[in-house]
Amino acid sequence: MSDKSKIEWTDATWNPVTGCSIVSPGCTNCYAMKLAGGRMKHHPSRAGLTDDSKAGPVWNGRVRLNEQWLDQPLRWKKPRHIFVCAHGDLFHENVPDEWIDRVFAVMALAPQHTFQVLTKRAGRMKWYMDRALGRIADAVQPMRTDRSVVGPLPHVAPGRQWWPLHNVWLMVSIEDQQRVNERIPRLLLTPAAVRGVSAEPLLGPLDLTPWLPGCYECADDCGWRSGRSPEEEICNHCGWIGTAGGEFCSRCAHQDFGHVCPNCEGNVIHHHPDTPCLDWVIAGGESGPGARPMHPDWPRSLRDQCQAAGVAFHFKQWGEWHPDALLFREAAPDGRCPPPKMRVGKRAAGRTLDGRTWDEMPEVRS
């Protein structure tokens, strides 16, 4: 736990729960797992949470509630963004609901902070959040009478006027299109003030357009869906998607440029502005031993998708490899990995994308 964090998109980390288990390819080189089985192996917050293997320490599914850190955000008076459970998963299947209740109670009692909760278990998160309102209100009351808590605590009523918590951002980790398709739909059905994704490590190209603002979908339910700016339309004749500037298609000059599904020619409807969509996208490459290269086109595509939809985009890092590493590998006739000089380290690789840094943050809706 740290009052100051080197993670580019947050200010501090808070680890009331530690421990996890591997669930998808993005977990392979988990820095928290290596740390828990390495130099913090005997620390009370990490001891026994990993098992040794030929590949190094591996999460074993055990989890731990760190009581000594539970009320720490209540003692931080200066407002800050706080990454919750950076060394575990708050919604891990072995974390009891009662532990999550207490964590959310602290977040409810610290409205000066913004809490960023990141999980790979979107299904468990939705299940809990659908049932959490009364549980969290009940968990708040003992803390209000705890004399160890410094300073006045805000009143949290059991009603829905404060739900979802305005200062809690819920996010899911996504590393490939399979995880996108599995986790984002569950996230968007979960009550939250802000919903985001962290595509780190980014292991392939991702299409997020169906879950960004400005989506169109087929009213005849053929399965077609597209994420585009609201001013864009579809040509009834050639299927071109773009901005007509009138009633004629810019590509084929066909009249009646409107809303027809290019898949089945059925009617197309535009999502209502209040339909839940992603508010924030973080992307980054992998660092550390065994880091996998990230193709420059992958984060560039995510940035372009976000810009077209008006969604905040944050580019965290290139990771261990020079941005051109994968391009060099593809050009090699013998198919060998990039030459050693292309592995330059996180600091040297930097975090600029097309000549600038991307540190956008989402706006919190009232």
Short mmCIF file of C-alpha atoms in Angstrom, two decimals:
data_model
loop_
_atom_site.label_atom_id
_atom_site.label_comp_id
_atom_site.label_asym_id
_atom_site.label_seq_id
_atom_site.Cartn_x
_atom_site.Cartn_y
_atom_site.Cartn_z
CA MET A 1 0.00 0.00 0.00
CA SER A 2 1.29 3.44 -0.87
CA ASP A 3 0.07 6.98 -0.35
CA LYS A 4 1.92 7.76 -3.58
CA SER A 5 1.87 5.55 -6.64
CA LYS A 6 4.03 5.34 -9.75
CA ILE A 7 1.03 4.05 -11.71
CA GLU A 8 0.30 6.81 -14.22
CA TRP A 9 -3.49 6.81 -13.90
CA THR A 10 -3.80 6.92 -10.10
CA ASP A 11 -2.38 8.76 -7.08
CA ALA A 12 -2.29 6.03 -4.42
CA THR A 13 -2.86 2.32 -3.93
CA TRP A 14 -4.92 0.70 -1.17
CA ASN A 15 -4.78 -3.04 -0.53
CA PRO A 16 -7.43 -4.04 2.01
CA VAL A 17 -7.57 -7.45 0.28
CA THR A 18 -4.58 -9.29 -1.19
CA GLY A 19 -4.33 -12.58 -3.06
CA CYS A 20 -5.70 -13.88 -6.35
CA SER A 21 -5.53 -16.71 -8.92
CA ILE A 22 -4.82 -16.91 -12.64
CA VAL A 23 -7.91 -16.68 -14.86
CA SER A 24 -6.74 -15.53 -18.32
CA PRO A 25 -3.61 -14.83 -20.45
CA GLY A 26 -3.21 -11.36 -18.99
CA CYS A 27 -2.33 -12.92 -15.63
CA THR A 28 0.77 -14.76 -16.85
CA ASN A 29 3.32 -12.13 -15.87
CA CYS A 30 1.34 -10.46 -13.07
CA TYR A 31 3.71 -8.12 -11.22
CA ALA A 32 1.74 -8.44 -7.97
CA MET A 33 2.04 -12.25 -8.12
CA LYS A 34 5.82 -12.08 -8.64
CA LEU A 35 6.14 -9.58 -5.80
CA ALA A 36 4.00 -11.65 -3.41
CA GLY A 37 6.16 -14.70 -4.05
CA GLY A 38 9.42 -12.77 -4.16
CA ARG A 39 10.70 -10.04 -1.87
CA MET A 40 7.37 -9.81 0.03
CA LYS A 41 7.03 -13.56 0.44
CA HIS A 42 7.25 -13.34 4.24
CA HIS A 43 5.29 -10.10 4.69
CA PRO A 44 2.11 -10.66 6.77
CA SER A 45 -0.05 -9.35 3.92
CA ARG A 46 1.44 -11.75 1.33
CA ALA A 47 2.74 -14.80 3.17
CA GLY A 48 1.23 -18.03 1.85
CA LEU A 49 -0.63 -16.45 -1.08
CA THR A 50 1.60 -18.01 -3.77
CA ASP A 51 3.12 -21.39 -4.51
CA ASP A 52 6.51 -21.97 -6.11
CA SER A 53 6.65 -23.44 -9.62
CA LYS A 54 9.19 -23.84 -12.42
CA ALA A 55 7.88 -20.59 -13.90
CA GLY A 56 8.18 -18.76 -10.58
CA PRO A 57 5.63 -17.89 -7.90
CA VAL A 58 1.97 -18.50 -8.82
CA TRP A 59 -1.17 -17.27 -7.05
CA ASN A 60 -2.80 -20.20 -5.21
CA GLY A 61 -6.29 -18.73 -4.72
CA ARG A 62 -5.87 -17.81 -1.06
CA VAL A 63 -6.99 -14.29 -0.13
CA ARG A 64 -6.40 -12.12 2.94
CA LEU A 65 -8.23 -9.21 4.58
CA ASN A 66 -5.66 -6.71 5.85
CA GLU A 67 -7.47 -5.17 8.82
CA GLN A 68 -4.56 -2.86 9.58
CA TRP A 69 -5.08 -1.03 6.30
CA LEU A 70 -8.86 -1.09 6.06
CA ASP A 71 -9.56 2.45 7.30
CA GLN A 72 -6.47 4.07 5.76
CA PRO A 73 -8.36 6.23 3.19
CA LEU A 74 -10.33 7.79 6.07
CA ARG A 75 -7.05 9.18 7.36
CA TRP A 76 -6.00 10.67 4.02
CA LYS A 77 -7.54 14.12 4.05
CA LYS A 78 -6.18 15.37 0.74
CA PRO A 79 -8.44 14.16 -2.13
CA ARG A 80 -6.80 11.67 -4.43
CA HIS A 81 -7.49 8.86 -6.90
CA ILE A 82 -7.01 5.50 -5.16
CA PHE A 83 -6.45 2.18 -6.94
CA VAL A 84 -8.27 -0.44 -4.83
CA CYS A 85 -6.68 -3.89 -4.41
CA ALA A 86 -3.74 -3.37 -6.72
CA HIS A 87 -2.30 -6.65 -5.38
CA GLY A 88 -5.42 -8.77 -5.55
CA ASP A 89 -8.97 -8.81 -6.88
CA LEU A 90 -11.73 -7.46 -4.67
CA PHE A 91 -14.28 -9.64 -6.48
CA HIS A 92 -12.27 -12.85 -6.40
CA GLU A 93 -14.51 -15.87 -5.83
CA ASN A 94 -12.87 -16.57 -2.46
CA VAL A 95 -13.40 -13.06 -1.07
CA PRO A 96 -16.47 -13.16 1.25
CA ASP A 97 -19.24 -10.64 0.65
CA GLU A 98 -18.68 -9.35 4.19
CA TRP A 99 -15.15 -8.22 3.30
CA ILE A 100 -16.42 -6.41 0.22
CA ASP A 101 -19.13 -4.76 2.36
CA ARG A 102 -16.49 -3.30 4.65
CA VAL A 103 -14.35 -2.04 1.76
CA PHE A 104 -17.36 -0.31 0.18
CA ALA A 105 -18.31 1.15 3.57
CA VAL A 106 -14.93 2.86 3.75
CA MET A 107 -15.34 4.19 0.21
CA ALA A 108 -18.80 5.51 1.12
CA LEU A 109 -17.35 7.29 4.15
CA ALA A 110 -14.53 8.91 2.17
CA PRO A 111 -16.31 11.01 -0.47
CA GLN A 112 -13.26 13.25 -0.86
CA HIS A 113 -11.47 10.45 -2.72
CA THR A 114 -12.10 8.72 -6.04
CA PHE A 115 -11.75 4.93 -5.82
CA GLN A 116 -10.78 2.92 -8.90
CA VAL A 117 -11.80 -0.74 -8.58
CA LEU A 118 -10.33 -3.02 -11.25
CA THR A 119 -11.37 -6.67 -11.62
CA LYS A 120 -11.18 -9.60 -14.00
CA ARG A 121 -14.32 -11.07 -12.46
CA ALA A 122 -17.05 -8.96 -13.99
CA GLY A 123 -19.76 -11.53 -13.29
CA ARG A 124 -19.08 -11.62 -9.55
CA MET A 125 -18.92 -7.82 -9.47
CA LYS A 126 -22.33 -7.48 -11.11
CA TRP A 127 -23.87 -10.10 -8.82
CA TYR A 128 -22.54 -8.29 -5.74
CA MET A 129 -23.44 -4.75 -6.86
CA ASP A 130 -27.01 -5.79 -7.65
CA ARG A 131 -27.42 -6.77 -3.97
CA ALA A 132 -25.03 -4.35 -2.25
CA LEU A 133 -27.12 -1.32 -1.34
CA GLY A 134 -28.49 -2.43 2.04
CA ARG A 135 -25.36 -4.41 2.90
CA ILE A 136 -23.09 -1.39 2.53
CA ALA A 137 -25.41 0.85 4.56
CA ASP A 138 -25.35 -1.73 7.35
CA ALA A 139 -21.55 -2.00 7.23
CA VAL A 140 -21.20 1.78 7.58
CA GLN A 141 -22.87 2.01 10.98
CA PRO A 142 -20.21 0.22 13.10
CA MET A 143 -17.53 2.38 11.54
CA ARG A 144 -19.36 5.56 12.51
CA THR A 145 -19.07 4.62 16.18
CA ASP A 146 -15.47 3.40 15.97
CA ARG A 147 -13.39 5.85 17.99
CA SER A 148 -10.24 4.94 16.07
CA VAL A 149 -11.67 6.66 12.98
CA VAL A 150 -10.45 10.24 12.94
CA GLY A 151 -12.70 13.16 12.03
CA PRO A 152 -16.41 13.53 11.19
CA LEU A 153 -17.98 10.93 8.93
CA PRO A 154 -20.71 11.76 6.43
CA HIS A 155 -24.17 10.34 6.89
CA VAL A 156 -24.96 7.41 4.58
CA ALA A 157 -28.67 6.66 4.50
CA PRO A 158 -30.08 3.27 3.44
CA GLY A 159 -32.02 4.85 0.56
CA ARG A 160 -31.04 4.86 -3.11
CA GLN A 161 -30.31 8.59 -3.35
CA TRP A 162 -26.58 7.94 -2.88
CA TRP A 163 -26.39 4.85 -5.07
CA PRO A 164 -24.28 4.09 -7.00
CA LEU A 165 -21.48 5.74 -5.06
CA HIS A 166 -20.40 8.81 -7.02
CA ASN A 167 -16.74 8.33 -6.04
CA VAL A 168 -16.34 4.68 -7.06
CA TRP A 169 -15.27 3.84 -10.60
CA LEU A 170 -15.74 0.22 -11.64
CA MET A 171 -13.42 -1.23 -14.26
CA VAL A 172 -12.54 -4.55 -15.86
CA SER A 173 -9.22 -5.80 -17.24
CA ILE A 174 -9.24 -6.83 -20.90
CA GLU A 175 -6.27 -8.15 -22.84
CA ASP A 176 -7.78 -9.75 -25.96
CA GLN A 177 -11.08 -9.78 -27.84
CA GLN A 178 -12.37 -12.84 -26.00
CA ARG A 179 -12.05 -11.06 -22.66
CA VAL A 180 -13.62 -7.94 -24.20
CA ASN A 181 -16.69 -9.90 -25.26
CA GLU A 182 -16.97 -11.70 -21.91
CA ARG A 183 -16.39 -8.88 -19.44
CA ILE A 184 -17.60 -5.58 -20.90
CA PRO A 185 -21.29 -6.56 -21.30
CA ARG A 186 -21.41 -7.55 -17.61
CA LEU A 187 -19.65 -4.31 -16.61
CA LEU A 188 -22.19 -2.18 -18.47
CA LEU A 189 -25.04 -3.91 -16.62
CA THR A 190 -23.43 -3.05 -13.27
CA PRO A 191 -24.48 0.13 -11.42
CA ALA A 192 -21.54 2.55 -11.35
CA ALA A 193 -20.79 6.26 -11.58
CA VAL A 194 -17.99 5.57 -14.08
CA ARG A 195 -17.26 2.41 -16.06
CA GLY A 196 -13.88 1.77 -17.62
CA VAL A 197 -11.50 -0.85 -18.98
CA SER A 198 -7.78 -1.43 -18.61
CA ALA A 199 -6.26 -3.05 -21.68
CA GLU A 200 -2.95 -3.88 -20.03
CA PRO A 201 -1.16 -5.96 -21.00
CA LEU A 202 -2.60 -5.39 -24.45
CA LEU A 203 -2.05 -8.71 -26.25
CA GLY A 204 -3.89 -8.11 -29.51
CA PRO A 205 -6.14 -5.75 -31.49
CA LEU A 206 -9.43 -4.89 -29.75
CA ASP A 207 -12.76 -3.67 -31.10
CA LEU A 208 -14.61 -1.72 -28.41
CA THR A 209 -16.98 0.13 -30.71
CA PRO A 210 -20.14 -1.79 -29.71
CA TRP A 211 -19.68 -0.54 -26.14
CA LEU A 212 -18.77 3.08 -26.87
CA PRO A 213 -21.22 6.01 -27.16
CA GLY A 214 -22.91 6.55 -30.50
CA CYS A 215 -23.77 2.92 -31.14
CA TYR A 216 -26.27 1.79 -33.76
CA GLU A 217 -27.83 -1.66 -33.85
CA CYS A 218 -30.28 -3.61 -35.98
CA ALA A 219 -33.85 -3.33 -34.71
CA ASP A 220 -34.63 -6.71 -36.31
CA ASP A 221 -32.11 -8.30 -33.94
CA CYS A 222 -29.85 -9.87 -36.57
CA GLY A 223 -26.87 -9.21 -34.32
CA TRP A 224 -25.33 -6.30 -36.27
CA ARG A 225 -24.04 -3.44 -34.15
CA SER A 226 -21.66 -0.58 -34.80
CA GLY A 227 -20.12 2.10 -32.61
CA ARG A 228 -19.88 5.42 -34.40
CA SER A 229 -20.40 9.10 -33.85
CA PRO A 230 -24.11 10.02 -33.69
CA GLU A 231 -23.84 12.24 -36.79
CA GLU A 232 -22.79 9.27 -38.95
CA GLU A 233 -25.38 7.34 -40.92
CA ILE A 234 -25.70 4.37 -43.28
CA CYS A 235 -26.32 4.40 -47.01
CA ASN A 236 -29.43 2.37 -47.87
CA HIS A 237 -27.92 1.51 -51.24
CA CYS A 238 -24.22 0.62 -50.79
CA GLY A 239 -23.96 0.25 -47.02
CA TRP A 240 -21.32 2.97 -46.67
CA ILE A 241 -21.06 4.42 -43.14
CA GLY A 242 -20.19 8.09 -42.88
CA THR A 243 -21.49 11.65 -42.81
CA ALA A 244 -23.63 12.56 -45.80
CA GLY A 245 -24.00 16.27 -45.15
CA GLY A 246 -27.46 15.95 -46.65
CA GLU A 247 -29.75 13.27 -48.01
CA PHE A 248 -27.28 11.89 -50.59
CA CYS A 249 -24.58 9.29 -49.94
CA SER A 250 -21.06 10.76 -50.19
CA ARG A 251 -19.75 7.60 -51.89
CA CYS A 252 -22.40 6.50 -54.38
CA ALA A 253 -24.66 9.60 -54.42
CA HIS A 254 -27.70 7.42 -53.67
CA GLN A 255 -30.61 9.39 -52.22
CA ASP A 256 -32.30 8.63 -48.90
CA PHE A 257 -29.07 8.31 -46.93
CA GLY A 258 -30.45 6.96 -43.65
CA HIS A 259 -30.58 4.01 -41.29
CA VAL A 260 -30.65 0.55 -42.86
CA CYS A 261 -28.73 -2.43 -41.51
CA PRO A 262 -25.89 -3.36 -43.91
CA ASN A 263 -26.19 -6.97 -42.73
CA CYS A 264 -29.87 -7.74 -43.28
CA GLU A 265 -31.28 -4.47 -44.67
CA GLY A 266 -33.57 -4.16 -41.66
CA ASN A 267 -34.19 -0.98 -39.71
CA VAL A 268 -31.41 0.49 -37.62
CA ILE A 269 -31.92 2.19 -34.27
CA HIS A 270 -29.59 4.49 -32.40
CA HIS A 271 -28.91 3.75 -28.75
CA HIS A 272 -30.54 6.14 -26.33
CA PRO A 273 -28.00 8.59 -24.86
CA ASP A 274 -28.62 7.11 -21.40
CA THR A 275 -27.66 3.59 -22.49
CA PRO A 276 -24.61 2.55 -20.40
CA CYS A 277 -21.36 2.79 -22.34
CA LEU A 278 -17.69 2.86 -21.48
CA ASP A 279 -16.44 6.11 -19.96
CA TRP A 280 -12.70 5.42 -19.88
CA VAL A 281 -10.15 3.27 -21.70
CA ILE A 282 -6.61 2.60 -20.44
CA ALA A 283 -4.10 0.84 -22.69
CA GLY A 284 -0.55 -0.29 -22.08
CA GLY A 285 2.14 -2.80 -22.96
CA GLU A 286 3.71 -5.35 -20.68
CA SER A 287 6.90 -4.81 -18.69
CA GLY A 288 9.22 -7.00 -16.64
CA PRO A 289 10.71 -10.46 -17.33
CA GLY A 290 8.92 -12.37 -20.07
CA ALA A 291 7.11 -9.26 -21.32
CA ARG A 292 5.23 -9.73 -24.59
CA PRO A 293 5.62 -7.01 -27.28
CA MET A 294 2.67 -4.78 -28.19
CA HIS A 295 2.12 -3.85 -31.82
CA PRO A 296 1.91 -0.04 -32.26
CA ASP A 297 -1.34 -0.38 -34.19
CA TRP A 298 -3.16 -1.92 -31.23
CA PRO A 299 -3.12 1.11 -28.87
CA ARG A 300 -3.43 3.46 -31.83
CA SER A 301 -6.70 1.77 -32.83
CA LEU A 302 -8.07 2.08 -29.29
CA ARG A 303 -7.17 5.75 -29.20
CA ASP A 304 -8.94 6.35 -32.53
CA GLN A 305 -12.04 4.47 -31.37
CA CYS A 306 -12.17 6.57 -28.20
CA GLN A 307 -11.65 9.85 -30.01
CA ALA A 308 -14.44 9.07 -32.47
CA ALA A 309 -16.81 8.29 -29.59
CA GLY A 310 -15.71 11.10 -27.25
CA VAL A 311 -14.41 8.69 -24.60
CA ALA A 312 -11.42 9.48 -22.36
CA PHE A 313 -8.27 7.59 -23.37
CA HIS A 314 -5.16 7.01 -21.27
CA PHE A 315 -2.01 5.49 -22.73
CA LYS A 316 0.00 4.11 -19.82
CA GLN A 317 3.18 2.77 -21.41
CA TRP A 318 4.80 0.84 -24.27
CA GLY A 319 6.23 -1.59 -21.75
CA GLU A 320 9.48 -3.49 -22.06
CA TRP A 321 9.79 -3.27 -25.84
CA HIS A 322 10.56 -0.47 -28.25
CA PRO A 323 7.38 0.52 -30.16
CA ASP A 324 8.83 -0.85 -33.40
CA ALA A 325 9.82 -4.22 -31.93
CA LEU A 326 6.98 -6.23 -33.43
CA LEU A 327 7.38 -4.53 -36.81
CA PHE A 328 11.02 -5.64 -36.87
CA ARG A 329 10.00 -9.18 -35.97
CA GLU A 330 7.44 -9.32 -38.78
CA ALA A 331 10.07 -8.11 -41.24
CA ALA A 332 12.57 -10.80 -40.25
CA PRO A 333 12.57 -13.53 -42.95
CA ASP A 334 13.56 -16.25 -40.49
CA GLY A 335 10.74 -15.41 -38.07
CA ARG A 336 13.05 -14.95 -35.11
CA CYS A 337 12.23 -12.68 -32.19
CA PRO A 338 13.34 -9.01 -32.31
CA PRO A 339 17.04 -8.43 -31.74
CA PRO A 340 18.01 -7.82 -28.09
CA LYS A 341 18.51 -4.09 -28.67
CA MET A 342 14.75 -3.72 -29.22
CA ARG A 343 14.09 -4.70 -25.61
CA VAL A 344 14.92 -1.33 -24.11
CA GLY A 345 12.97 -1.36 -20.83
CA LYS A 346 9.88 0.50 -19.69
CA ARG A 347 11.56 3.86 -19.06
CA ALA A 348 13.39 3.99 -22.40
CA ALA A 349 10.35 2.81 -24.37
CA GLY A 350 8.34 5.65 -22.84
CA ARG A 351 4.65 6.37 -23.04
CA THR A 352 4.18 8.76 -25.94
CA LEU A 353 1.84 7.67 -28.71
CA ASP A 354 2.26 9.45 -32.04
CA GLY A 355 4.29 12.21 -30.46
CA ARG A 356 2.20 13.00 -27.39
CA THR A 357 1.07 11.62 -24.07
CA TRP A 358 -2.55 10.64 -23.51
CA ASP A 359 -3.67 11.24 -19.91
CA GLU A 360 -7.40 11.81 -20.36
CA MET A 361 -9.72 11.15 -17.44
CA PRO A 362 -13.47 10.54 -17.48
CA GLU A 363 -16.05 13.06 -16.36
CA VAL A 364 -18.21 11.99 -13.43
CA ARG A 365 -21.92 12.27 -14.17
CA SER A 366 -24.09 13.78 -11.46
#
